mmCIF file of C-alpha atoms in Angstrom:
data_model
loop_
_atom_site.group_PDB
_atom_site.id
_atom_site.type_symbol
_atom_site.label_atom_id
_atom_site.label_comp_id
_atom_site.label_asym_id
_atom_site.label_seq_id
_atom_site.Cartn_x
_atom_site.Cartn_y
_atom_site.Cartn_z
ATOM 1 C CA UNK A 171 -41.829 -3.146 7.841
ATOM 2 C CA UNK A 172 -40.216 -3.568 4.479
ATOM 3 C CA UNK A 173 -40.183 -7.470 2.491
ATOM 4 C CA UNK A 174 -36.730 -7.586 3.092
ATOM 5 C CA UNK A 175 -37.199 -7.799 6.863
ATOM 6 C CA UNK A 176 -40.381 -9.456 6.982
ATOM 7 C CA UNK A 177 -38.880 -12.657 5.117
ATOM 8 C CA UNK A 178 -36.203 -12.439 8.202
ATOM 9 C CA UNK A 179 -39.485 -13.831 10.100
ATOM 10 C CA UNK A 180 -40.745 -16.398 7.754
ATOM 11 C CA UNK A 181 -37.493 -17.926 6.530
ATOM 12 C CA UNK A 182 -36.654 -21.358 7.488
ATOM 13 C CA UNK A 183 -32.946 -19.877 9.121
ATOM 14 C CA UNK A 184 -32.148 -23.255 10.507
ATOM 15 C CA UNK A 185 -33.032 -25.260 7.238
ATOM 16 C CA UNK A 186 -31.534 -22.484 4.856
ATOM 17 C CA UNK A 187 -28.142 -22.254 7.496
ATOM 18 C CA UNK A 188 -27.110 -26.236 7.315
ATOM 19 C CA UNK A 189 -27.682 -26.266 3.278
ATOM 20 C CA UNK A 190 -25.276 -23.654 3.201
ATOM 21 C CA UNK A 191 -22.619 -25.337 5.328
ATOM 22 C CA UNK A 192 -22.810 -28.577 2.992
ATOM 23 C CA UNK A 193 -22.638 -26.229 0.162
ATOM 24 C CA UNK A 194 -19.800 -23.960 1.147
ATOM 25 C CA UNK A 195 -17.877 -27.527 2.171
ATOM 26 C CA UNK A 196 -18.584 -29.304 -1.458
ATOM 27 C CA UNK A 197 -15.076 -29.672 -3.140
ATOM 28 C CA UNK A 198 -16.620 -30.108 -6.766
ATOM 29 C CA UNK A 199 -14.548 -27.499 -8.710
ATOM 30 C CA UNK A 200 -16.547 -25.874 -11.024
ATOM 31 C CA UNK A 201 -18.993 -25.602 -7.891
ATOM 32 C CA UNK A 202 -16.319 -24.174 -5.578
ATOM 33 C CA UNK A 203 -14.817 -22.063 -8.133
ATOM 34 C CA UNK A 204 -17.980 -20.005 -9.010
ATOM 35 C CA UNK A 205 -19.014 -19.445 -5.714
ATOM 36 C CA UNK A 206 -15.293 -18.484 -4.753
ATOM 37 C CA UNK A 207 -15.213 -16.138 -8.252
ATOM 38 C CA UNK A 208 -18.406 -14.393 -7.060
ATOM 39 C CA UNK A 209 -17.583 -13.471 -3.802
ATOM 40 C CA UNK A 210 -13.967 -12.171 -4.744
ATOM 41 C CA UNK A 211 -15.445 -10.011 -7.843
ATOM 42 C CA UNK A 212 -18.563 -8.794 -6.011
ATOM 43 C CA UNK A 213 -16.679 -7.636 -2.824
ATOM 44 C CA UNK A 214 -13.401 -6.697 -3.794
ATOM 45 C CA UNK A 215 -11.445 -9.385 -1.612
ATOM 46 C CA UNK A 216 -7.778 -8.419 -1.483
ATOM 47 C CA UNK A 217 -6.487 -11.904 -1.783
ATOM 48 C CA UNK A 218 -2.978 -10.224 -1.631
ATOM 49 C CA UNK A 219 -2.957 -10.624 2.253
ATOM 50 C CA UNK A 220 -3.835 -14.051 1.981
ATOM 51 C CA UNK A 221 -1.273 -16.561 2.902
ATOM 52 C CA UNK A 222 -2.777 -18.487 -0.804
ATOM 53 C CA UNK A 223 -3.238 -15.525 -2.625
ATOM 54 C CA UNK A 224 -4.986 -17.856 -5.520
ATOM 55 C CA UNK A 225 -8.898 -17.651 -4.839
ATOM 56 C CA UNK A 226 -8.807 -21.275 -6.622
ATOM 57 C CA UNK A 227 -6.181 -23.262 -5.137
ATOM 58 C CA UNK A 228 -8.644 -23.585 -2.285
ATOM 59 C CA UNK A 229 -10.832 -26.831 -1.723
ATOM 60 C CA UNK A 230 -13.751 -25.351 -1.318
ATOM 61 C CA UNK A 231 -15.476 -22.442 -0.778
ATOM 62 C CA UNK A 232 -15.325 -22.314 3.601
ATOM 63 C CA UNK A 233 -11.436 -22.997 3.505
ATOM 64 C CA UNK A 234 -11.571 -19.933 1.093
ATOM 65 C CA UNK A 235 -13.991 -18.044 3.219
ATOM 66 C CA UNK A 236 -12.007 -18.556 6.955
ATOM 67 C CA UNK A 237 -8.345 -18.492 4.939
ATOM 68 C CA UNK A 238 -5.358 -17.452 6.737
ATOM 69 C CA UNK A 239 -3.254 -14.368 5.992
ATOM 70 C CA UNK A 240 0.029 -13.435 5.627
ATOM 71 C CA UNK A 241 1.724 -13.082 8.963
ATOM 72 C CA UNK A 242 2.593 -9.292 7.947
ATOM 73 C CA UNK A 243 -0.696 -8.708 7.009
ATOM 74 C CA UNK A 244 -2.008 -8.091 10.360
ATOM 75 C CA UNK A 245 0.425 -6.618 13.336
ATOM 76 C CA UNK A 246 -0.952 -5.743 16.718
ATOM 77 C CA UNK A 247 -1.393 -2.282 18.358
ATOM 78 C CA UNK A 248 2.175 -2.113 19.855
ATOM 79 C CA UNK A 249 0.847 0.022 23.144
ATOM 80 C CA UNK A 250 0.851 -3.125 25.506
ATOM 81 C CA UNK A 251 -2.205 -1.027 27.500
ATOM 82 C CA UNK A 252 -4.232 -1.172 23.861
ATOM 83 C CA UNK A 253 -7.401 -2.749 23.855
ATOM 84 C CA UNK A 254 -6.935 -4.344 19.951
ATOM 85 C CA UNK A 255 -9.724 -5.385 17.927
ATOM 86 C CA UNK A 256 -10.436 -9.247 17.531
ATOM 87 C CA UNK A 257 -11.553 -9.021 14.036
ATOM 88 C CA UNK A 258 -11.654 -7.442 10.596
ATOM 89 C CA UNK A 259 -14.877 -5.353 10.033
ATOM 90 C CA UNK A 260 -16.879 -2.134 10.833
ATOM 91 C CA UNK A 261 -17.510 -0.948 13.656
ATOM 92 C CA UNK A 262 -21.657 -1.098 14.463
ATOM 93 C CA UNK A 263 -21.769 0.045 17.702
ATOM 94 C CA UNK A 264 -19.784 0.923 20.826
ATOM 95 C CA UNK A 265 -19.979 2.903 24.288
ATOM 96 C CA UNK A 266 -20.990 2.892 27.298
ATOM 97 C CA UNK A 267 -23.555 0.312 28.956
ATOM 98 C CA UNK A 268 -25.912 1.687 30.672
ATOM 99 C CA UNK A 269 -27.556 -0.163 33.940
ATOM 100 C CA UNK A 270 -26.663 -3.076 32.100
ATOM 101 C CA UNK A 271 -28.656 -1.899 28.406
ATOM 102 C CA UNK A 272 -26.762 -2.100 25.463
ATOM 103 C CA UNK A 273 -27.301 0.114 22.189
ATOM 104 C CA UNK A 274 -28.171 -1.758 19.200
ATOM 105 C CA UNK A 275 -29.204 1.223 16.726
ATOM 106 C CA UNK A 276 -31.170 4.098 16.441
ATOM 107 C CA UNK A 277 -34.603 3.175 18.819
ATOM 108 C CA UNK A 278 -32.903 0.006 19.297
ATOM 109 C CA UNK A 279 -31.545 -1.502 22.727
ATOM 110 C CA UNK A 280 -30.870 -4.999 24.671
ATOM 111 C CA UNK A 281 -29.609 -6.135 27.819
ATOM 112 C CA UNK A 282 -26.420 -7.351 28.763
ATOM 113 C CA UNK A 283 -28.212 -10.354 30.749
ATOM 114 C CA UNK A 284 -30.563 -11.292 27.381
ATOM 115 C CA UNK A 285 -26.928 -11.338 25.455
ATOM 116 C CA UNK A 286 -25.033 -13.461 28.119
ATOM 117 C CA UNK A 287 -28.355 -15.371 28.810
ATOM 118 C CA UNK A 288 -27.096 -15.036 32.802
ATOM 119 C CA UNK A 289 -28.266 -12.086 34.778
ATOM 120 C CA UNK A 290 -25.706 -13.001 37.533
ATOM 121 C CA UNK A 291 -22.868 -12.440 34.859
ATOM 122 C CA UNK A 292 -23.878 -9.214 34.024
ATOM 123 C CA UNK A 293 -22.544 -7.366 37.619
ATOM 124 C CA UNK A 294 -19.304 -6.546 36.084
ATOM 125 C CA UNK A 295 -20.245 -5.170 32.771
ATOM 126 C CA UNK A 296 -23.712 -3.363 33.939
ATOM 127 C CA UNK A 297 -21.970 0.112 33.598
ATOM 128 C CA UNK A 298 -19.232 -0.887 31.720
ATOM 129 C CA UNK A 299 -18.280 -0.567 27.701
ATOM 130 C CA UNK A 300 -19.307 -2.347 24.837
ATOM 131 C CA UNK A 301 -17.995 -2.910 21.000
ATOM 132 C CA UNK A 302 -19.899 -4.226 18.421
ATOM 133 C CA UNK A 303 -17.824 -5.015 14.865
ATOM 134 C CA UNK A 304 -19.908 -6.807 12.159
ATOM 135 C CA UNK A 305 -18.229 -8.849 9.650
ATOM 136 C CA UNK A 306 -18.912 -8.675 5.765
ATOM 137 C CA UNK A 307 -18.314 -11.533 3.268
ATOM 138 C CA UNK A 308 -15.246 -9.499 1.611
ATOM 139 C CA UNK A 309 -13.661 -9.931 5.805
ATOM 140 C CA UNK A 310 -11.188 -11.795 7.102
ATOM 141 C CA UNK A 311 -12.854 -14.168 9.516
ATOM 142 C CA UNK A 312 -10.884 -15.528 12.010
ATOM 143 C CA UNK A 313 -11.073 -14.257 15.516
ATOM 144 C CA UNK A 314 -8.057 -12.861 18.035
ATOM 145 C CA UNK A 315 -7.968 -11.977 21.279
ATOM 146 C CA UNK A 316 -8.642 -8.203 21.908
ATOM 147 C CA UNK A 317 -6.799 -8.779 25.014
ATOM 148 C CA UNK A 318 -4.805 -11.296 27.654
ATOM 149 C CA UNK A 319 -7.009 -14.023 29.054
ATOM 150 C CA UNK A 320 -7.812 -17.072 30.672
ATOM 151 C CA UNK A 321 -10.896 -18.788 29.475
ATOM 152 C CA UNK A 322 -12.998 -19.570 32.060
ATOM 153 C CA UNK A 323 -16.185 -20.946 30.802
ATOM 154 C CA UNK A 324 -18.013 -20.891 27.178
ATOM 155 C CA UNK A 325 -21.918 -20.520 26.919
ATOM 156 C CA UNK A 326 -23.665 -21.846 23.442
ATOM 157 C CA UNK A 327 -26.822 -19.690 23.695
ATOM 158 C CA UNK A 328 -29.593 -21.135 21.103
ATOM 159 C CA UNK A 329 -31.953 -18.885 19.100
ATOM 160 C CA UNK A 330 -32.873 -17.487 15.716
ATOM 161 C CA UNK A 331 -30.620 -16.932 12.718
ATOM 162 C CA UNK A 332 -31.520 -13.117 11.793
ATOM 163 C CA UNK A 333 -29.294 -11.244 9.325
ATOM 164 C CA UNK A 334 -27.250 -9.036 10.836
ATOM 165 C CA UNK A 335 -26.679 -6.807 7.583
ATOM 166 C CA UNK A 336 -27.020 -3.040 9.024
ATOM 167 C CA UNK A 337 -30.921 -2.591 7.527
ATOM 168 C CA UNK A 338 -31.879 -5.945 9.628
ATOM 169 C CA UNK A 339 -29.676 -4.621 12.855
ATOM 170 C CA UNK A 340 -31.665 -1.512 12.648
ATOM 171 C CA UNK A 341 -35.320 -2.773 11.930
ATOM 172 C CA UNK A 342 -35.663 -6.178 14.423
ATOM 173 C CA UNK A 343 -35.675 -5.626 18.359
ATOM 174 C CA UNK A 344 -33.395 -6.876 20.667
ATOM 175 C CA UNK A 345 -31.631 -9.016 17.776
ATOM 176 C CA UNK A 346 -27.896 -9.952 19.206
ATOM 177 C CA UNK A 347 -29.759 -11.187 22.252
ATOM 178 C CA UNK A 348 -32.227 -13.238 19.892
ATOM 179 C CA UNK A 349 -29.571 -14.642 17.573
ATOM 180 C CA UNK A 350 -27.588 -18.314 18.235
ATOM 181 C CA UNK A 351 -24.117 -17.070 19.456
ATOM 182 C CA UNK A 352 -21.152 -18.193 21.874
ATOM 183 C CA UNK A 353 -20.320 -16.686 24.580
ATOM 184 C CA UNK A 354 -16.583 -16.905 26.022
ATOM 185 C CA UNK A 355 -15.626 -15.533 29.613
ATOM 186 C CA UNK A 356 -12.372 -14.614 30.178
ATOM 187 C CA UNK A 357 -10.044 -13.133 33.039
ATOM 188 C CA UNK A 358 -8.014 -10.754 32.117
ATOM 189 C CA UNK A 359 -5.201 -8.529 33.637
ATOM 190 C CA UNK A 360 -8.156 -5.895 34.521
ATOM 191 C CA UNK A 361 -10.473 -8.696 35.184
ATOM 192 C CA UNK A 362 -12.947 -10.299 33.078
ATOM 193 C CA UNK A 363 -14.342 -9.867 29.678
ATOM 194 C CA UNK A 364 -16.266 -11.514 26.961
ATOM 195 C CA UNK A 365 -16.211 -12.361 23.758
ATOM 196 C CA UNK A 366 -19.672 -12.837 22.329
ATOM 197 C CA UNK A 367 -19.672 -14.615 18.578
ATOM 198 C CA UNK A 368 -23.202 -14.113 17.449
ATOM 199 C CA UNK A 369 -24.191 -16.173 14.058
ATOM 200 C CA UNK A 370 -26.612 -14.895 11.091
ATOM 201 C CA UNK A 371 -28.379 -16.824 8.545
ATOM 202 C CA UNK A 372 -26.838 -18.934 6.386
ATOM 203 C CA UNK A 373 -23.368 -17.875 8.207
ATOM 204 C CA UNK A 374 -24.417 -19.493 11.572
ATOM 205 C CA UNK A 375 -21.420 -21.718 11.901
ATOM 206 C CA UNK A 376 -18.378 -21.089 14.925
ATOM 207 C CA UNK A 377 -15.179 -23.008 15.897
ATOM 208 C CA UNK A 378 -13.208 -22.239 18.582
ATOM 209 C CA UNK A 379 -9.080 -22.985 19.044
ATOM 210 C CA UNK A 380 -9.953 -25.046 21.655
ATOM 211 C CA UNK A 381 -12.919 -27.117 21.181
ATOM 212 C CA UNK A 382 -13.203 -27.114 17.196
ATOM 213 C CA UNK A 383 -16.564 -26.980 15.789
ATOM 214 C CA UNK A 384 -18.985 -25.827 18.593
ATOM 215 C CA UNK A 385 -22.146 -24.112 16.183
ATOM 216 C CA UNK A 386 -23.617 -26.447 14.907
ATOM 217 C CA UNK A 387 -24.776 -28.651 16.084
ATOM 218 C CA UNK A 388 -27.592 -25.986 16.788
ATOM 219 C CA UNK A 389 -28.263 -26.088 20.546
ATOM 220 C CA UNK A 390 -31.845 -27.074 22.041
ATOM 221 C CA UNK A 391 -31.343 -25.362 25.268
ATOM 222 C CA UNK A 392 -28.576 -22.905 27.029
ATOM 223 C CA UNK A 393 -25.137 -24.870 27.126
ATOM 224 C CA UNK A 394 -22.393 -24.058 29.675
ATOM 225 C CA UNK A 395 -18.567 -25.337 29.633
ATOM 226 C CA UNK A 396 -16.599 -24.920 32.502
ATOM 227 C CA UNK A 397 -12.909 -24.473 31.880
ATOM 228 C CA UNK A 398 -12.016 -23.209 35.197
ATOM 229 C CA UNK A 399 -8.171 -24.848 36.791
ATOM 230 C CA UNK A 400 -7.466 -26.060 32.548
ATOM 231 C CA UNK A 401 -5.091 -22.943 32.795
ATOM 232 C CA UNK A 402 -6.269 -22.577 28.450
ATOM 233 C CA UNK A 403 -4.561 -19.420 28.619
ATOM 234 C CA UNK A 404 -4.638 -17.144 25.409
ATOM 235 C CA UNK A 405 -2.319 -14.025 24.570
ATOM 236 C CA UNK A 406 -3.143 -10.697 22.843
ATOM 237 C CA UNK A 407 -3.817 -10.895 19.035
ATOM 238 C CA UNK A 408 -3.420 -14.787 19.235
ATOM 239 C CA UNK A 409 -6.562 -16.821 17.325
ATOM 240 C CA UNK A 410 -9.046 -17.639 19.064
ATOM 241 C CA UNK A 411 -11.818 -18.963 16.868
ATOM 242 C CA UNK A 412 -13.299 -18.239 13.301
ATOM 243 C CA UNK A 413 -16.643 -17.906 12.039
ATOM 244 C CA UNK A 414 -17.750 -20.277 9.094
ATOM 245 C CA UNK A 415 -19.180 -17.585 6.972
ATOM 246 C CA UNK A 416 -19.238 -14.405 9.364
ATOM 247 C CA UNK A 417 -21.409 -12.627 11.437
ATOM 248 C CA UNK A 418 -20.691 -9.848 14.437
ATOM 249 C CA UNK A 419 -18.737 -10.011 17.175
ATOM 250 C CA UNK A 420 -19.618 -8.194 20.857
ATOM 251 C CA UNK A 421 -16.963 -7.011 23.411
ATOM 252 C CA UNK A 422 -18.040 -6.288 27.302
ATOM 253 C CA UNK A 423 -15.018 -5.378 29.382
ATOM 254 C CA UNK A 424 -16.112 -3.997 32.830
ATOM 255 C CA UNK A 425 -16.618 -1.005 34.542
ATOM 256 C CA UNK A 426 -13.942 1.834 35.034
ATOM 257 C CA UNK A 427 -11.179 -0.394 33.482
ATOM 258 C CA UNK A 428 -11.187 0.499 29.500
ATOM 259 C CA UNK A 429 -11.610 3.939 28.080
ATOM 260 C CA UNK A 430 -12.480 3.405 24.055
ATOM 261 C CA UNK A 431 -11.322 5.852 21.470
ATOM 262 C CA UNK A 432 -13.803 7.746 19.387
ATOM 263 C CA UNK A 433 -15.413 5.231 17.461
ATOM 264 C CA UNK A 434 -17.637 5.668 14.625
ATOM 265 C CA UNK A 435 -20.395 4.089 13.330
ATOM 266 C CA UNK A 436 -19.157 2.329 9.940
ATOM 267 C CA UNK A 437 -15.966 2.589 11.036
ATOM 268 C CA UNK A 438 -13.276 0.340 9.081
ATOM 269 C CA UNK A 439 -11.433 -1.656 11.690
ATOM 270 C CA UNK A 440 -9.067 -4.406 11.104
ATOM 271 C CA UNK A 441 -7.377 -7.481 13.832
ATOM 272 C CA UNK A 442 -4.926 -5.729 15.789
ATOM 273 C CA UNK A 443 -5.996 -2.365 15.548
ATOM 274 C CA UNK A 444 -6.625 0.044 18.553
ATOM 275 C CA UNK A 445 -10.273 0.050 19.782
ATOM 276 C CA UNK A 446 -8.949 1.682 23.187
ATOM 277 C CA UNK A 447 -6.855 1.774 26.277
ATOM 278 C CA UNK A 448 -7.042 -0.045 29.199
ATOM 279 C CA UNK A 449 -6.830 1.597 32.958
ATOM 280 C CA UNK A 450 -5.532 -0.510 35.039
ATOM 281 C CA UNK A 451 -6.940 -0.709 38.943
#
C-alpha cells in the first residue's frame, strides 16, 4: 500500500469535506479569485463554453466550479434510441454485470446490491450493463439525464469519503459501494434505471433539480424518498442534479434492453454524447 492511499484511511473525510464546502462558498475576492485562478491554470478549463466565460465574475469558487454552459456547448446524441451520457468526464468502467457483480478495476469488483444498498432492487440490473464516468476538477459538473424517466424514489446511502482519483479506484476494495452517494430510480421507456451520484473527499456535496441540496447534511443511516404518483418526470439530456465539487457517476440499465458501444477505459466523454443504443422489448 503506497502513503497516498493509506492517508485515504486515516483522513478525517467528513471534517476535511464540510471545511471545503465553507471554503469553496466564501465570496472574499482575493480568496475566490486564487482558488478560481488555480484550478483554471492547473487544468486547462475551457471557460469558452461557459455561459460567463470570465473565471472572476463568479462569487465564489462553487458557483465557478458547477457553472453553466453555453446552450451550444453541449447538444444531445440526435439517435432518439441513444443511450447519452449524463456528464462530462472519462469513462472508468463499463460492461456487463455479472450475477449482479460490478467491475471496479483490475482485481477489483462490487455488487450491485452493496451500491444500491437494496438487494431486492438489484433483480433488474443483476445481468444487466453498467457505466462508470468519473469527473475531474477541469469537468463540467452538472448532471443530465442519459435517458427518459420518471423518478420514482431517491436513496441517500451514508459512508466514507474515499478519493475516487484512478490510483485510489484501483487500490481500495469495493469503494463506490463504500463511498456516501445518491441513488435515483427511474422508469424509463425500457424500464428502469439508475443514476448513482457517488461523492469523494472534499467534493462530497450533491443537489438534485428537485429537492436542492440533498449531501450534506451527511446521512446517519440509509435514507429513502418515495416519489411514486408526483409524475416528476424528466426528459433526455435535461439537468438533473450537479455535484458541488465532482466525483463519479454509475449507470445500471437492465438486462437485454441497452447494448453499449465500445468503450474504453480513459475514454473522453462529454453530456450528450453516445454511450449506446437502446433495444427496445
Amino acid at each position: 500500500m503506497t502513503f497516498k492511499v493509506f492517508l485515504q484511511y486515516i483522513l478525517p473525510h467528513r471534517a476535511l469535506s464540510r471545511v471545503v464546502y465553507w471554503a469553496t462558498r466564501w465570496t472574499f475576492a482575493p480568496w475566490k479569485n486564487f482558488l478560481i485562478s488555480q484550478i483554471v491554470h492547473r487544468y486547462q478549463v475551457d471557460m469558452t463554453e461557459a455561459a460567463q466565460p470570465d473565471p472572476l465574475a463568479y462569487p465564489h469558487f462553487n458557483a465557478f466550479f458547477t457553472r453553466k454552459l453555453r446552450p451550444d456547448a453541449r447538444r444531445a446524441d440526435a439517435a432518439a434510441a441513444a443511450l447519452i451520457s449524463p456528464v462530462d468526464g472519462r469513462i472508468s468502467q463499463a460492461g456487463p454485470i455479472v450475477d449482479g457483480h460490478i467491475f471496479q478495476a483490475k482485481g477489483q469488483d462490487y455488487t450491485a446490491a452493496e451500491l444500491l444498498g437494496d438487494e431486492a432492487a438489484v433483480a433488474p440490473y443483476r445481468n444487466g450493463r453498467f457505466v462508470t464516468i468519473y469527473l475531474s476538477p477541469r469537468d463540467y459538473h452538472r448532471v443530465h439525464m442519459p435517458l427518459r424517466g420518471e423518478l420514482k424514489e431517491t436513496v441517500h446511502i451514508p459512508g466514507r469519503i474515499f478519493s475516487v482519483a484512478p490510483f485510489v479506484v484501483e487500490a481500495i476494495p469495493r469503494l463506490f459501494a463504500r463511498n456516501e452517494r445518491l441513488v435515483c430510480h427511474f422508469d424509463g421507456e425500457c424500464g428502469p434505471f439508475a443514476v448513482v451520484m457517488v461523492g469523494a473527499i472534499l467534493v462530497s456535496s450533491v443537489a438534485t433539480m428537485w429537492d436542492g441540496m440533498v449531501i450534506p447534511p451527511y446521512a446517519p443511516s440509509i435514507r429513502r424518498k418515495s416519489f411514486a404518483g408526483q409524475n416528476i418526470s424528466l426528459d433526455r439530456f435535461s439537468e438533473m442534479a450537479r455535484f458541488n465539487m465532482g466525483s463519479t457517476v454509475i449507470l445500471l440499465l437492465p438486462e437485454g434492453t441497452t447494448e453499449l458501444d465500445a468503450l474504453t477505459s480513459q475514454q473522453a466523454i462529454k453530456v450528450g454524447q453516445r454511450l449506446g443504443e437502446l433495444r427496445h422489448p
